[in-house]
PDB file of C-alpha atoms and ligand atoms in Angstrom:
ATOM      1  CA  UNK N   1      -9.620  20.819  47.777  1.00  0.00           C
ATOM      2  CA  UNK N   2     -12.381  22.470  45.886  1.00  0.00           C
ATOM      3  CA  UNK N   3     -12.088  24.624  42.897  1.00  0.00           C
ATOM      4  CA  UNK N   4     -11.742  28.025  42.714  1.00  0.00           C
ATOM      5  CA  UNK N   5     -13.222  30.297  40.068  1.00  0.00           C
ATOM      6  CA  UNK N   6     -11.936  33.718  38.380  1.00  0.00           C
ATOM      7  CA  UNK N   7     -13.679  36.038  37.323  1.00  0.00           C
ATOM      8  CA  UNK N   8     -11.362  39.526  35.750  1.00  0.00           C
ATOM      9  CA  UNK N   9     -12.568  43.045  34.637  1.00  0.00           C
ATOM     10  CA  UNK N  10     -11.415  45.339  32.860  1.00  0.00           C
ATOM     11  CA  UNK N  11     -13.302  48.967  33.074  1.00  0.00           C
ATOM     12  CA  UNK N  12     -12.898  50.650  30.033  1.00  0.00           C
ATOM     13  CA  UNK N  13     -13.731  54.564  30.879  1.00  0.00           C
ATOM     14  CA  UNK N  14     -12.544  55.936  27.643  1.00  0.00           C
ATOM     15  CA  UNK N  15     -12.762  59.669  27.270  1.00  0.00           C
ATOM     16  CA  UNK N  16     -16.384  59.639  28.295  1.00  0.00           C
ATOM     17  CA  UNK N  17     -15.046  58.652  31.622  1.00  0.00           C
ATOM     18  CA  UNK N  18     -12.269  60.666  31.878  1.00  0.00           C
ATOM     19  CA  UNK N  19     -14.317  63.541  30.825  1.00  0.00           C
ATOM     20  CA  UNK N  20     -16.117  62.886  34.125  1.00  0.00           C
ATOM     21  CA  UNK N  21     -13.355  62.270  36.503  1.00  0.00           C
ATOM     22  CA  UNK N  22     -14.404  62.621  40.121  1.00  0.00           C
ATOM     23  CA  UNK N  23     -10.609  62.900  41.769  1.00  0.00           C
ATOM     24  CA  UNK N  24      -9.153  66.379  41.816  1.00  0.00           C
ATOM     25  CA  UNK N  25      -8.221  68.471  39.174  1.00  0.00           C
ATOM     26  CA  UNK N  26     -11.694  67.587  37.052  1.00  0.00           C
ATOM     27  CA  UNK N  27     -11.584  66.075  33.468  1.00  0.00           C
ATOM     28  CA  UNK N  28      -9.001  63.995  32.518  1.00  0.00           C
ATOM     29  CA  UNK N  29      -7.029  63.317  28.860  1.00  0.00           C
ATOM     30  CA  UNK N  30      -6.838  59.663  29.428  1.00  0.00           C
ATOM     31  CA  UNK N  31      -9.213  58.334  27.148  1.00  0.00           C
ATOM     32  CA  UNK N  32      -6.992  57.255  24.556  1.00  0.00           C
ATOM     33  CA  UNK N  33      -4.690  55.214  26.623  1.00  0.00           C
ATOM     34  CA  UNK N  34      -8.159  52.596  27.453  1.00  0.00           C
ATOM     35  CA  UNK N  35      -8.133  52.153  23.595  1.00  0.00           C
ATOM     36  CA  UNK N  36      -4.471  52.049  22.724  1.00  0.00           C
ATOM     37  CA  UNK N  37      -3.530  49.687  26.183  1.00  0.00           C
ATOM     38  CA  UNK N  38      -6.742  46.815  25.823  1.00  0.00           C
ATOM     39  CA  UNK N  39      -4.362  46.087  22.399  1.00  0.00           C
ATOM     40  CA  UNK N  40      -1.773  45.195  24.802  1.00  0.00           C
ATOM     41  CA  UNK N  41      -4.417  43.243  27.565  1.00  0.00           C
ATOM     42  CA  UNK N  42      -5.813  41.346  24.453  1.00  0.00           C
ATOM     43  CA  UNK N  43      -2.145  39.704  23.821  1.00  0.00           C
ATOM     44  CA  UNK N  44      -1.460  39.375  27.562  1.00  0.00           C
ATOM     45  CA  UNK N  45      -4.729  37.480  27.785  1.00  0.00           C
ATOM     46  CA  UNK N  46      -3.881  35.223  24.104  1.00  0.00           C
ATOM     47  CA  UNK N  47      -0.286  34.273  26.049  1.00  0.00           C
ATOM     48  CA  UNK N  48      -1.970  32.740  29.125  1.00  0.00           C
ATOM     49  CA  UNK N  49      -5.385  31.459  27.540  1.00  0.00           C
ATOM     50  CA  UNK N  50      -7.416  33.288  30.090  1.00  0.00           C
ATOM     51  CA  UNK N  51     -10.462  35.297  29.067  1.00  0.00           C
ATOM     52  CA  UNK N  52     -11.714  38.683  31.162  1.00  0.00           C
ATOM     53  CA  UNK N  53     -14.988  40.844  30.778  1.00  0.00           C
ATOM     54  CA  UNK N  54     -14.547  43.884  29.303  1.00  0.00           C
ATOM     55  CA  UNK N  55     -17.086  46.258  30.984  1.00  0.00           C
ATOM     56  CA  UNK N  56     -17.186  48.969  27.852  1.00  0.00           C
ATOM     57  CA  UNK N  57     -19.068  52.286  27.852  1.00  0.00           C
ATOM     58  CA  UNK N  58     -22.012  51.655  25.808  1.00  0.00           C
ATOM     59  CA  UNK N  59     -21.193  55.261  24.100  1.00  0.00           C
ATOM     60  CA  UNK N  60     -17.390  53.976  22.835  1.00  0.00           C
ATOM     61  CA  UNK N  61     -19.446  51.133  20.363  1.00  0.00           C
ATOM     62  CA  UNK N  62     -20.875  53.951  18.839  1.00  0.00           C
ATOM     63  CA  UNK N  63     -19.111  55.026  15.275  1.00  0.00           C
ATOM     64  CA  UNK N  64     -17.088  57.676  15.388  1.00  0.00           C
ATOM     65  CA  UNK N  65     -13.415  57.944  16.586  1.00  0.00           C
ATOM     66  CA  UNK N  66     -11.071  57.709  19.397  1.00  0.00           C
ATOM     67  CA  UNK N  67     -10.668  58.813  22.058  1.00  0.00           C
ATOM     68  CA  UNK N  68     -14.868  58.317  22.165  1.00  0.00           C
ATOM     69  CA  UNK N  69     -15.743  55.644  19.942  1.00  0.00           C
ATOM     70  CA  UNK N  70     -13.511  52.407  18.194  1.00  0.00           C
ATOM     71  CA  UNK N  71     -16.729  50.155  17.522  1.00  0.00           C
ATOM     72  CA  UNK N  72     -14.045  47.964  15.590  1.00  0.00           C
ATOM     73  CA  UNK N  73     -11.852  47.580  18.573  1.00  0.00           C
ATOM     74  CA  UNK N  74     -15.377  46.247  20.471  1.00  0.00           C
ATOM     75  CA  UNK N  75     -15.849  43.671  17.954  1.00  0.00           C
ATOM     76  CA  UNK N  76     -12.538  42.074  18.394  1.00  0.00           C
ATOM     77  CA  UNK N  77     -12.754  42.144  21.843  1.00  0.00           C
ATOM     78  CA  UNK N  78     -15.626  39.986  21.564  1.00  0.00           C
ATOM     79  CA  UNK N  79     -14.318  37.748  18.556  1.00  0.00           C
ATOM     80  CA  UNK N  80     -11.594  37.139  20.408  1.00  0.00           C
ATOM     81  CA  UNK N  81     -13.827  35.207  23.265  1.00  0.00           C
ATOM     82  CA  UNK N  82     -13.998  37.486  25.774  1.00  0.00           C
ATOM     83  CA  UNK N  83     -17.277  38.937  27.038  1.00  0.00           C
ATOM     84  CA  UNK N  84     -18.206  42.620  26.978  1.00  0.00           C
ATOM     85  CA  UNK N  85     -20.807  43.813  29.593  1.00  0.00           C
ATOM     86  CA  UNK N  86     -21.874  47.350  29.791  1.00  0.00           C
ATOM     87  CA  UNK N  87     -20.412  49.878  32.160  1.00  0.00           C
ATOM     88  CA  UNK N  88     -23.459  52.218  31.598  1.00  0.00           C
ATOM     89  CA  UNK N  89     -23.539  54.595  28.501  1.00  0.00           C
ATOM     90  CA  UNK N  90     -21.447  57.568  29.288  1.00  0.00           C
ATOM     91  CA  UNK N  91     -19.795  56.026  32.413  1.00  0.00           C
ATOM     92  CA  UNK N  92     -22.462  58.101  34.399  1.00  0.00           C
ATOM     93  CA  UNK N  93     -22.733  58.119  38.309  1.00  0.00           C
ATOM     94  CA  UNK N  94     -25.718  56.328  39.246  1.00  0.00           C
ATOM     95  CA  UNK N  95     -26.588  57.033  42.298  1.00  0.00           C
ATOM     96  CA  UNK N  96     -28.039  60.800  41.135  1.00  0.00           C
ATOM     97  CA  UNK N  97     -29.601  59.598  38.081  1.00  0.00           C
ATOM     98  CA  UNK N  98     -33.323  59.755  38.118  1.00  0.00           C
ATOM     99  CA  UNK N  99     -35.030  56.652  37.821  1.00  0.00           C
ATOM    100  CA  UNK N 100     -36.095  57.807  33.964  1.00  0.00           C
ATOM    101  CA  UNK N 101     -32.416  58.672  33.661  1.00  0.00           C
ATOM    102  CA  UNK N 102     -31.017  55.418  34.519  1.00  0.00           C
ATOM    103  CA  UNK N 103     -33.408  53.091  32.718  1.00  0.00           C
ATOM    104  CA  UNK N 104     -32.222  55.555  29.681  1.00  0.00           C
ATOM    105  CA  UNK N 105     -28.334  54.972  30.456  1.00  0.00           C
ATOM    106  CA  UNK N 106     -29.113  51.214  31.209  1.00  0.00           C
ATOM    107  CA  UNK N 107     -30.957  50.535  27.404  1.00  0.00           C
ATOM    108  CA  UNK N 108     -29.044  53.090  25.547  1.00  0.00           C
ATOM    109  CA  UNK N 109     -25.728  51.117  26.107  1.00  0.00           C
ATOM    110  CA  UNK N 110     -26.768  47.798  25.880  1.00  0.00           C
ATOM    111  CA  UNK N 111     -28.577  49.180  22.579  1.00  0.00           C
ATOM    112  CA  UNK N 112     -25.515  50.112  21.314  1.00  0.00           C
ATOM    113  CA  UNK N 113     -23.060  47.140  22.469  1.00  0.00           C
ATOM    114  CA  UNK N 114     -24.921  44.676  21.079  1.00  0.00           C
ATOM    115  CA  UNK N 115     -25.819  46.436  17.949  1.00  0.00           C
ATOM    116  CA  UNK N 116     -22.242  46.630  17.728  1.00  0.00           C
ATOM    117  CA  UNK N 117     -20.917  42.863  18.608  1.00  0.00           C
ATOM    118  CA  UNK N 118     -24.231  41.586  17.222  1.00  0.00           C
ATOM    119  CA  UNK N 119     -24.924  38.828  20.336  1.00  0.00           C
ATOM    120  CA  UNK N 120     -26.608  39.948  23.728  1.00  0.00           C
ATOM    121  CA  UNK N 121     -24.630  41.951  26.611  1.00  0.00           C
ATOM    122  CA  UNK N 122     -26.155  40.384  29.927  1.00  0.00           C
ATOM    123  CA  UNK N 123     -23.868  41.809  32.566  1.00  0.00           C
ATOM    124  CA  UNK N 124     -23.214  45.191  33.853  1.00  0.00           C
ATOM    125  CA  UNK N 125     -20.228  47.102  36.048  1.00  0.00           C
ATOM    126  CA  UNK N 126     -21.317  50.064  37.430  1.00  0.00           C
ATOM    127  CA  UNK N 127     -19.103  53.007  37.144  1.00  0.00           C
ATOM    128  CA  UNK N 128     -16.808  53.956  40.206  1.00  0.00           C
ATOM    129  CA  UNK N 129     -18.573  51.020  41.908  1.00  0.00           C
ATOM    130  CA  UNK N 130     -21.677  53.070  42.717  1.00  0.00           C
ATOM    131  CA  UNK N 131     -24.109  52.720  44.190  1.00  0.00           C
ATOM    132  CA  UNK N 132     -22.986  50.958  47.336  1.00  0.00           C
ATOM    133  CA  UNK N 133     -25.959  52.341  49.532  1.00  0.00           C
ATOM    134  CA  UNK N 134     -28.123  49.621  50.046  1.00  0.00           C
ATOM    135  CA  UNK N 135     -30.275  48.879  53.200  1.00  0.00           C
ATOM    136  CA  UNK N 136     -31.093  45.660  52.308  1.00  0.00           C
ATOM    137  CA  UNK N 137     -27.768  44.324  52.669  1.00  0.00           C
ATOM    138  CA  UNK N 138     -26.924  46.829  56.141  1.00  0.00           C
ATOM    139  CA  UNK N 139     -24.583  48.833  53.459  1.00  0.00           C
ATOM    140  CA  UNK N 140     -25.467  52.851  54.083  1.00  0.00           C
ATOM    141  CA  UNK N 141     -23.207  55.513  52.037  1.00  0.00           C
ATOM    142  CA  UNK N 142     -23.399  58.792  53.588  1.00  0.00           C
ATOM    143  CA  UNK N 143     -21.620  60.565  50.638  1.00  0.00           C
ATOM    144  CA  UNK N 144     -24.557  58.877  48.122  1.00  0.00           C
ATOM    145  CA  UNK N 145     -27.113  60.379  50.350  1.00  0.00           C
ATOM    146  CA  UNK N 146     -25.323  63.490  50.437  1.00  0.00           C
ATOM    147  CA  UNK N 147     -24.776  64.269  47.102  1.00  0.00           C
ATOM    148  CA  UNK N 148     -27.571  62.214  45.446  1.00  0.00           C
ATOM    149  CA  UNK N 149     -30.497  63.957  47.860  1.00  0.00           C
ATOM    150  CA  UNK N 150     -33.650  61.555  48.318  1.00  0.00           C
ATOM    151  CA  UNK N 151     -34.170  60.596  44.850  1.00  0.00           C
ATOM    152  CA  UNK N 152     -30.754  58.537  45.066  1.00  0.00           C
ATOM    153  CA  UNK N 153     -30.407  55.447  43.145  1.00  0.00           C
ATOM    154  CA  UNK N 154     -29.470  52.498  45.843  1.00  0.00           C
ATOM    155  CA  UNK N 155     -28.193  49.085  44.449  1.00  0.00           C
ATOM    156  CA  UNK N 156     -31.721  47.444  45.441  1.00  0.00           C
ATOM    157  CA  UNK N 157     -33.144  50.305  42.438  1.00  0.00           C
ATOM    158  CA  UNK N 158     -30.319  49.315  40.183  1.00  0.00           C
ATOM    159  CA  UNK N 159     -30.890  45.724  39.923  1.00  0.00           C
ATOM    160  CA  UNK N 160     -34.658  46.579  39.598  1.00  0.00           C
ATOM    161  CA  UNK N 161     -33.882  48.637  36.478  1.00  0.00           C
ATOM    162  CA  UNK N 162     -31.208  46.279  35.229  1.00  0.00           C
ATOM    163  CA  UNK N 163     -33.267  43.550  35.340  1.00  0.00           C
ATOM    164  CA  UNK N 164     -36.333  45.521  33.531  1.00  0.00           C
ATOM    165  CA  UNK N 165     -33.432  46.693  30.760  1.00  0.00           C
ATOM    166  CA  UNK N 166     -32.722  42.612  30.203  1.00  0.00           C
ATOM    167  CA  UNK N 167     -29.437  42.509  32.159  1.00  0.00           C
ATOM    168  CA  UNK N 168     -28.862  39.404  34.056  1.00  0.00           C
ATOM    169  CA  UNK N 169     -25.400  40.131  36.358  1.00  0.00           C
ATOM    170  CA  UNK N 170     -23.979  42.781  38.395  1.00  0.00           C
ATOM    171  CA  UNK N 171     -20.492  43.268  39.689  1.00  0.00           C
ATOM    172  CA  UNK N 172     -21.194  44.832  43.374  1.00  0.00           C
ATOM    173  CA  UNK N 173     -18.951  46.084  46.127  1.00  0.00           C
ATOM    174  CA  UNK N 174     -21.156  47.040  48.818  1.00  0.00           C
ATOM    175  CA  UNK N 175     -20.034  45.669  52.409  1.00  0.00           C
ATOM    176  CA  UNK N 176     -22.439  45.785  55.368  1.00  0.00           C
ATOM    177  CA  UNK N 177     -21.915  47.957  58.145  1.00  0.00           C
ATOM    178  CA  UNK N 178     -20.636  45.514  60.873  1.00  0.00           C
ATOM    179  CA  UNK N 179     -18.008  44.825  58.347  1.00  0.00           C
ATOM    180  CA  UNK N 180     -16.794  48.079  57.175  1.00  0.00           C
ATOM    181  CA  UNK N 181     -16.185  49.128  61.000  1.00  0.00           C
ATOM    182  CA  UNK N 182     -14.372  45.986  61.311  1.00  0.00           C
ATOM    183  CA  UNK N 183     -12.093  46.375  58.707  1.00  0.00           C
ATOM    184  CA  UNK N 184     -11.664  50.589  59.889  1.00  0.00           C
ATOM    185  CA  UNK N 185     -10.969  48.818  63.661  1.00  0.00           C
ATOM    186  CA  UNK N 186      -8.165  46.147  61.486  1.00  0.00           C
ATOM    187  CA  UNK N 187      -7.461  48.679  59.518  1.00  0.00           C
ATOM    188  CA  UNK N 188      -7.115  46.301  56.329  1.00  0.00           C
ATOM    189  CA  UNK N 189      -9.746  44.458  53.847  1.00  0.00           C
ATOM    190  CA  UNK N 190     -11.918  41.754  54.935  1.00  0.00           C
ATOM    191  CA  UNK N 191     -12.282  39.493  51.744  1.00  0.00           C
ATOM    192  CA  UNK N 192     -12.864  36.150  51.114  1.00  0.00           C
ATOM    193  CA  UNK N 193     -13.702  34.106  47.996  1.00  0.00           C
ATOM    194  CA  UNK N 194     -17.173  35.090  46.429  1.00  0.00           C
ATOM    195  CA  UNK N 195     -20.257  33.659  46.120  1.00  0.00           C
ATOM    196  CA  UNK N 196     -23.261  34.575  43.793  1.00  0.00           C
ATOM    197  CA  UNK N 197     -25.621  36.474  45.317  1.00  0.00           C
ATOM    198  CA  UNK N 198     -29.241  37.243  43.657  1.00  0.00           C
ATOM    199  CA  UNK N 199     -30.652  40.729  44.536  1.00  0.00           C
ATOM    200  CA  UNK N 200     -33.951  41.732  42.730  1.00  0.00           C
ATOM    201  CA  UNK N 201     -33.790  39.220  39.959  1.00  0.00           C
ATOM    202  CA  UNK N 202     -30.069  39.952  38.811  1.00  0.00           C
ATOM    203  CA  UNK N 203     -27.252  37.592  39.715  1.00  0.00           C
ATOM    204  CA  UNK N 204     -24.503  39.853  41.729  1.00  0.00           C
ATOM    205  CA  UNK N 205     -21.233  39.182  42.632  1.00  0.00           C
ATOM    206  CA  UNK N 206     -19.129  40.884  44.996  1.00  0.00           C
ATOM    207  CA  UNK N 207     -15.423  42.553  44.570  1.00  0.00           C
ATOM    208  CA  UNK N 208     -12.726  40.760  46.874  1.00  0.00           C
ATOM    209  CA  UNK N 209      -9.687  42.509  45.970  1.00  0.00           C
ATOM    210  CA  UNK N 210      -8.905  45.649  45.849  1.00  0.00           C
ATOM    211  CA  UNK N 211      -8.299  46.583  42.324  1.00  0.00           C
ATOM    212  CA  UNK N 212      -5.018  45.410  40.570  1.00  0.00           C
ATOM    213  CA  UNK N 213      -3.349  42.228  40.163  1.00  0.00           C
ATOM    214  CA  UNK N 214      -0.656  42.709  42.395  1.00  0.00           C
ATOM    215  CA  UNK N 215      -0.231  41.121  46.124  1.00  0.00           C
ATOM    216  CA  UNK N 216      -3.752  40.919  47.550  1.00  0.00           C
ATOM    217  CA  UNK N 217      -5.230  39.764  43.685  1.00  0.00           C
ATOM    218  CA  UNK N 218      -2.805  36.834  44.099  1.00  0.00           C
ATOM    219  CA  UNK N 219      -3.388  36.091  47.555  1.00  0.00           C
ATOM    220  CA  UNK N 220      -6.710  35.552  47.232  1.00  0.00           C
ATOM    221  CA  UNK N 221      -6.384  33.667  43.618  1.00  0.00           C
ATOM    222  CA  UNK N 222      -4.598  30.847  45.879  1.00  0.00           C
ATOM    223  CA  UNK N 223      -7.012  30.560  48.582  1.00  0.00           C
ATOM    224  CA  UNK N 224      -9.694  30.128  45.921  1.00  0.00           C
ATOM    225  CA  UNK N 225      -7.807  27.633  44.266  1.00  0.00           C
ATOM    226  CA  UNK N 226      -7.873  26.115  47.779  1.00  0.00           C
ATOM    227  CA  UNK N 227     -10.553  26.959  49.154  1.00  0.00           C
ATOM    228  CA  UNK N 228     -13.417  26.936  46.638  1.00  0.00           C
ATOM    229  CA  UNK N 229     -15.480  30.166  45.411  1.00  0.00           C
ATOM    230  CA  UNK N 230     -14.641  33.274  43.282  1.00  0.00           C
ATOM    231  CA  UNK N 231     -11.913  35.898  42.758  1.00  0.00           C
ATOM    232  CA  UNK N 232     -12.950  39.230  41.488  1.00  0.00           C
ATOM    233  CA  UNK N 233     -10.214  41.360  40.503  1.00  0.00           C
ATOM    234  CA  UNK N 234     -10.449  44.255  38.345  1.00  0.00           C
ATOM    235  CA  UNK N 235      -8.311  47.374  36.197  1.00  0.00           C
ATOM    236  CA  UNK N 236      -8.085  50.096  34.146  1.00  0.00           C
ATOM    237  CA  UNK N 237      -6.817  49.695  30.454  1.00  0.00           C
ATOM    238  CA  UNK N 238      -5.425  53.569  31.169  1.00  0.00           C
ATOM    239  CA  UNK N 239      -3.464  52.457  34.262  1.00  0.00           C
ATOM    240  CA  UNK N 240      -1.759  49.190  33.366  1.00  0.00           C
ATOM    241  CA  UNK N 241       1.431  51.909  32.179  1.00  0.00           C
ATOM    242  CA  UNK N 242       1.404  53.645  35.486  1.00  0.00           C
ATOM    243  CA  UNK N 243       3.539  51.417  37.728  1.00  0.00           C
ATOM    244  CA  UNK N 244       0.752  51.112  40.297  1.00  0.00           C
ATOM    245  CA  UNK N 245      -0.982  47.731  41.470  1.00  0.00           C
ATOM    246  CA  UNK N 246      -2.531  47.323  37.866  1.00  0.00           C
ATOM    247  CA  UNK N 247       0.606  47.285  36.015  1.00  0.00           C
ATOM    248  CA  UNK N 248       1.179  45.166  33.180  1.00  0.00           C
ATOM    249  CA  UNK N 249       4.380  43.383  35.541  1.00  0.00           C
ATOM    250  CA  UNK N 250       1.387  42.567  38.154  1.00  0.00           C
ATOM    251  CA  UNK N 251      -0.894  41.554  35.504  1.00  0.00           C
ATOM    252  CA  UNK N 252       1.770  39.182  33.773  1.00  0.00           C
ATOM    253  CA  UNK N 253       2.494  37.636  37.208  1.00  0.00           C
ATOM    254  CA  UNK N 254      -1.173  37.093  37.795  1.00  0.00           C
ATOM    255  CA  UNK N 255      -2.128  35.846  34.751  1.00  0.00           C
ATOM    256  CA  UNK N 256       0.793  32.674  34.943  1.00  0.00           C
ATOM    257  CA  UNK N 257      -0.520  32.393  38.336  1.00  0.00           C
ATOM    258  CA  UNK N 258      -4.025  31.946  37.136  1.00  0.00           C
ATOM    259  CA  UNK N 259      -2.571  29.760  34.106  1.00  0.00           C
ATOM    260  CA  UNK N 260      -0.657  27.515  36.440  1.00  0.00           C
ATOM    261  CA  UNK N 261      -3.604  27.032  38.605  1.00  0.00           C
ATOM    262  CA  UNK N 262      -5.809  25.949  35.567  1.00  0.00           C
ATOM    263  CA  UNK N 263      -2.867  23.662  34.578  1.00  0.00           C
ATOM    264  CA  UNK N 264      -3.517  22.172  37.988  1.00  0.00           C
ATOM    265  CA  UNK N 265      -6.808  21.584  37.621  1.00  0.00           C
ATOM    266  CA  UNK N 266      -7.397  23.802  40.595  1.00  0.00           C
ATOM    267  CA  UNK N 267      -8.840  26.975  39.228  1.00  0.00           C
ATOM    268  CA  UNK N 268     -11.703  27.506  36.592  1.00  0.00           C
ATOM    269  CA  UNK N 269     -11.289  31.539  34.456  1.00  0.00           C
ATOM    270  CA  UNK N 270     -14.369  31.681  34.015  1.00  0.00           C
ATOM    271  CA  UNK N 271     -16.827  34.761  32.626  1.00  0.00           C
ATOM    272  CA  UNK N 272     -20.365  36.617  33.942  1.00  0.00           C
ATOM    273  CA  UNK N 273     -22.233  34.705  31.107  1.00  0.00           C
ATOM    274  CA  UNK N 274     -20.927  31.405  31.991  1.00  0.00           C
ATOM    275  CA  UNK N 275     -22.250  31.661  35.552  1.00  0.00           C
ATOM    276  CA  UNK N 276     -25.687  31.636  34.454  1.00  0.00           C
ATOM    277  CA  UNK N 277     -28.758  30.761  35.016  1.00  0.00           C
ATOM    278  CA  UNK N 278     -28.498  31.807  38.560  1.00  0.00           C
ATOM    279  CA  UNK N 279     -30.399  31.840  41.193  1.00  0.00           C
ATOM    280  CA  UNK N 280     -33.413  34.507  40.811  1.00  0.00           C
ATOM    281  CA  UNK N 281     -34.918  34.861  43.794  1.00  0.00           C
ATOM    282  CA  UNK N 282     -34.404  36.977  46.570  1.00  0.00           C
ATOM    283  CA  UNK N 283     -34.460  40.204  48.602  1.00  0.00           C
TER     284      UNK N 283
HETATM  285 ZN1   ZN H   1     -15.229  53.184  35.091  1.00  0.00          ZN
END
């Protein structure tokens, strides 16, 4: 039996996100819920002793008030021993940036993060998961090439930039191309437990669930446990209320899974900064 690693996200959007909402309908009022609902994930977490990365927009450490900013709220995330990466300044959609554009969203937020928490922000979650074009890895996105035109930003040109901006991990969730069809042929996920995975410099770990802590996030906690490697689940403070698979009753019942795993010495919660040094070579 080898030991299995977790590693849990939360994406806060705030109302710079929901502001730029991508599903129908357009903007969003939303915001406030990421502030008023990470008061809730902070207890959940204090109950079961298990620490997440808070991926924040870099914009929401800035002073001001909600639903934008709550620099205070920042700070106790990271008093409280959790680790706060950036999830770019305005939650902006990378792959259409231009490459002054994103080095300017990339510095701006970990400028203001760690201005505001005072100790350095090494790891980054890009918003909606974008880019997931990237040759290298047989991953092609024909909606980022679409809408993006041949400027786009693919993951090989973000992990350039993020390493340039100081950032030292990435939360991916590209999937090569053999793979996607596979799992459009199965018509279901093909996870397994991740590895770290060095692309340009930065140290990059794929998503293995499918966001939320219900039945797939605890399926694949256990075969970690078992099996050796890492879980990556992620949410949405805004959504934990919304009775969908990142509800606070899936959380709870992940988070005592996680806990009783840890009891059993079989499972290590674990954060971005703790994985490194990585390795730093490749691609
Ligand atoms: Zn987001």
């Amino acid at each position: 039996m080898r030991r299995g690693r977790l590693l849990l996200f939360w994406d806060v959007d705030t109302q710079w996100g929901a502001d730029r909402s991508r599903s129908g309908g357009g903007p969003k009022a939303w915001g406030a819920l990421d502030f008023e609902h990470t008061e809730l994930l902070l207890e959940a977490h204090a109950r079961h002793g298990v620490p997440a990365c808070f991926a924040v927009v870099g914009a929401a450490a800035l002073p001001g008030e909600r639903p934008y900013h709550d620099p205070a709220q920042v700070r106790r995330i990271h008093a409280l021993g959790h680790e706060v990466a950036s999830h770019s300044h305005r939650h902006d959609w990378l792959p259409g940036l231009s490459p002054r554009a994103l080095r300017e969203t990339l510095r701006a937020s970990k400028q203001a993060l760690e201005d505001c928490i005072g100790a350095p922000v090494t790891a980054f979650v890009p918003p909606w998961n974008r880019p997931v074009d990237y040759p290298a890895g047989w991953s092609f996105s024909l909606s980022e090439r679409r809408e993006a035109g041949r400027e786009r930003v693919h993951l090989g040109a973000l992990c350039e930039a993020l390493a340039e901006a100081g950032y030292r991990f990435c939360r991916v969730s590209y999937r090569p191309m053999h793979v996607r069809l596979l799992q459009r042929l199965l018509r279901r996920r093909l996870d397994r437990p991740a590895r770290l995975e060095a692309i340009r410099g930065v140290a990059c770990v794929r998503l293995n669930t499918p966001g939320g802590f219900d039945g797939p996030a605890q399926a694949m906690l256990r075969r970690c446990a078992t099996e050796g490697g890492l879980v990556v689940a992620y949410g949405h403070p805004h959504s934990v209320r919304g009775g969908g698979s990142q509800d606070l009753a899936h959380l709870e019942a992940f988070l005592r899974e996680a806990a009783r795993l840890r009891d059993e010495g079989r499972l290590e919660a674990t954060l971005p900064a703790r994985l490194l040094p990585a390795p730093v070579e490749a691609n």
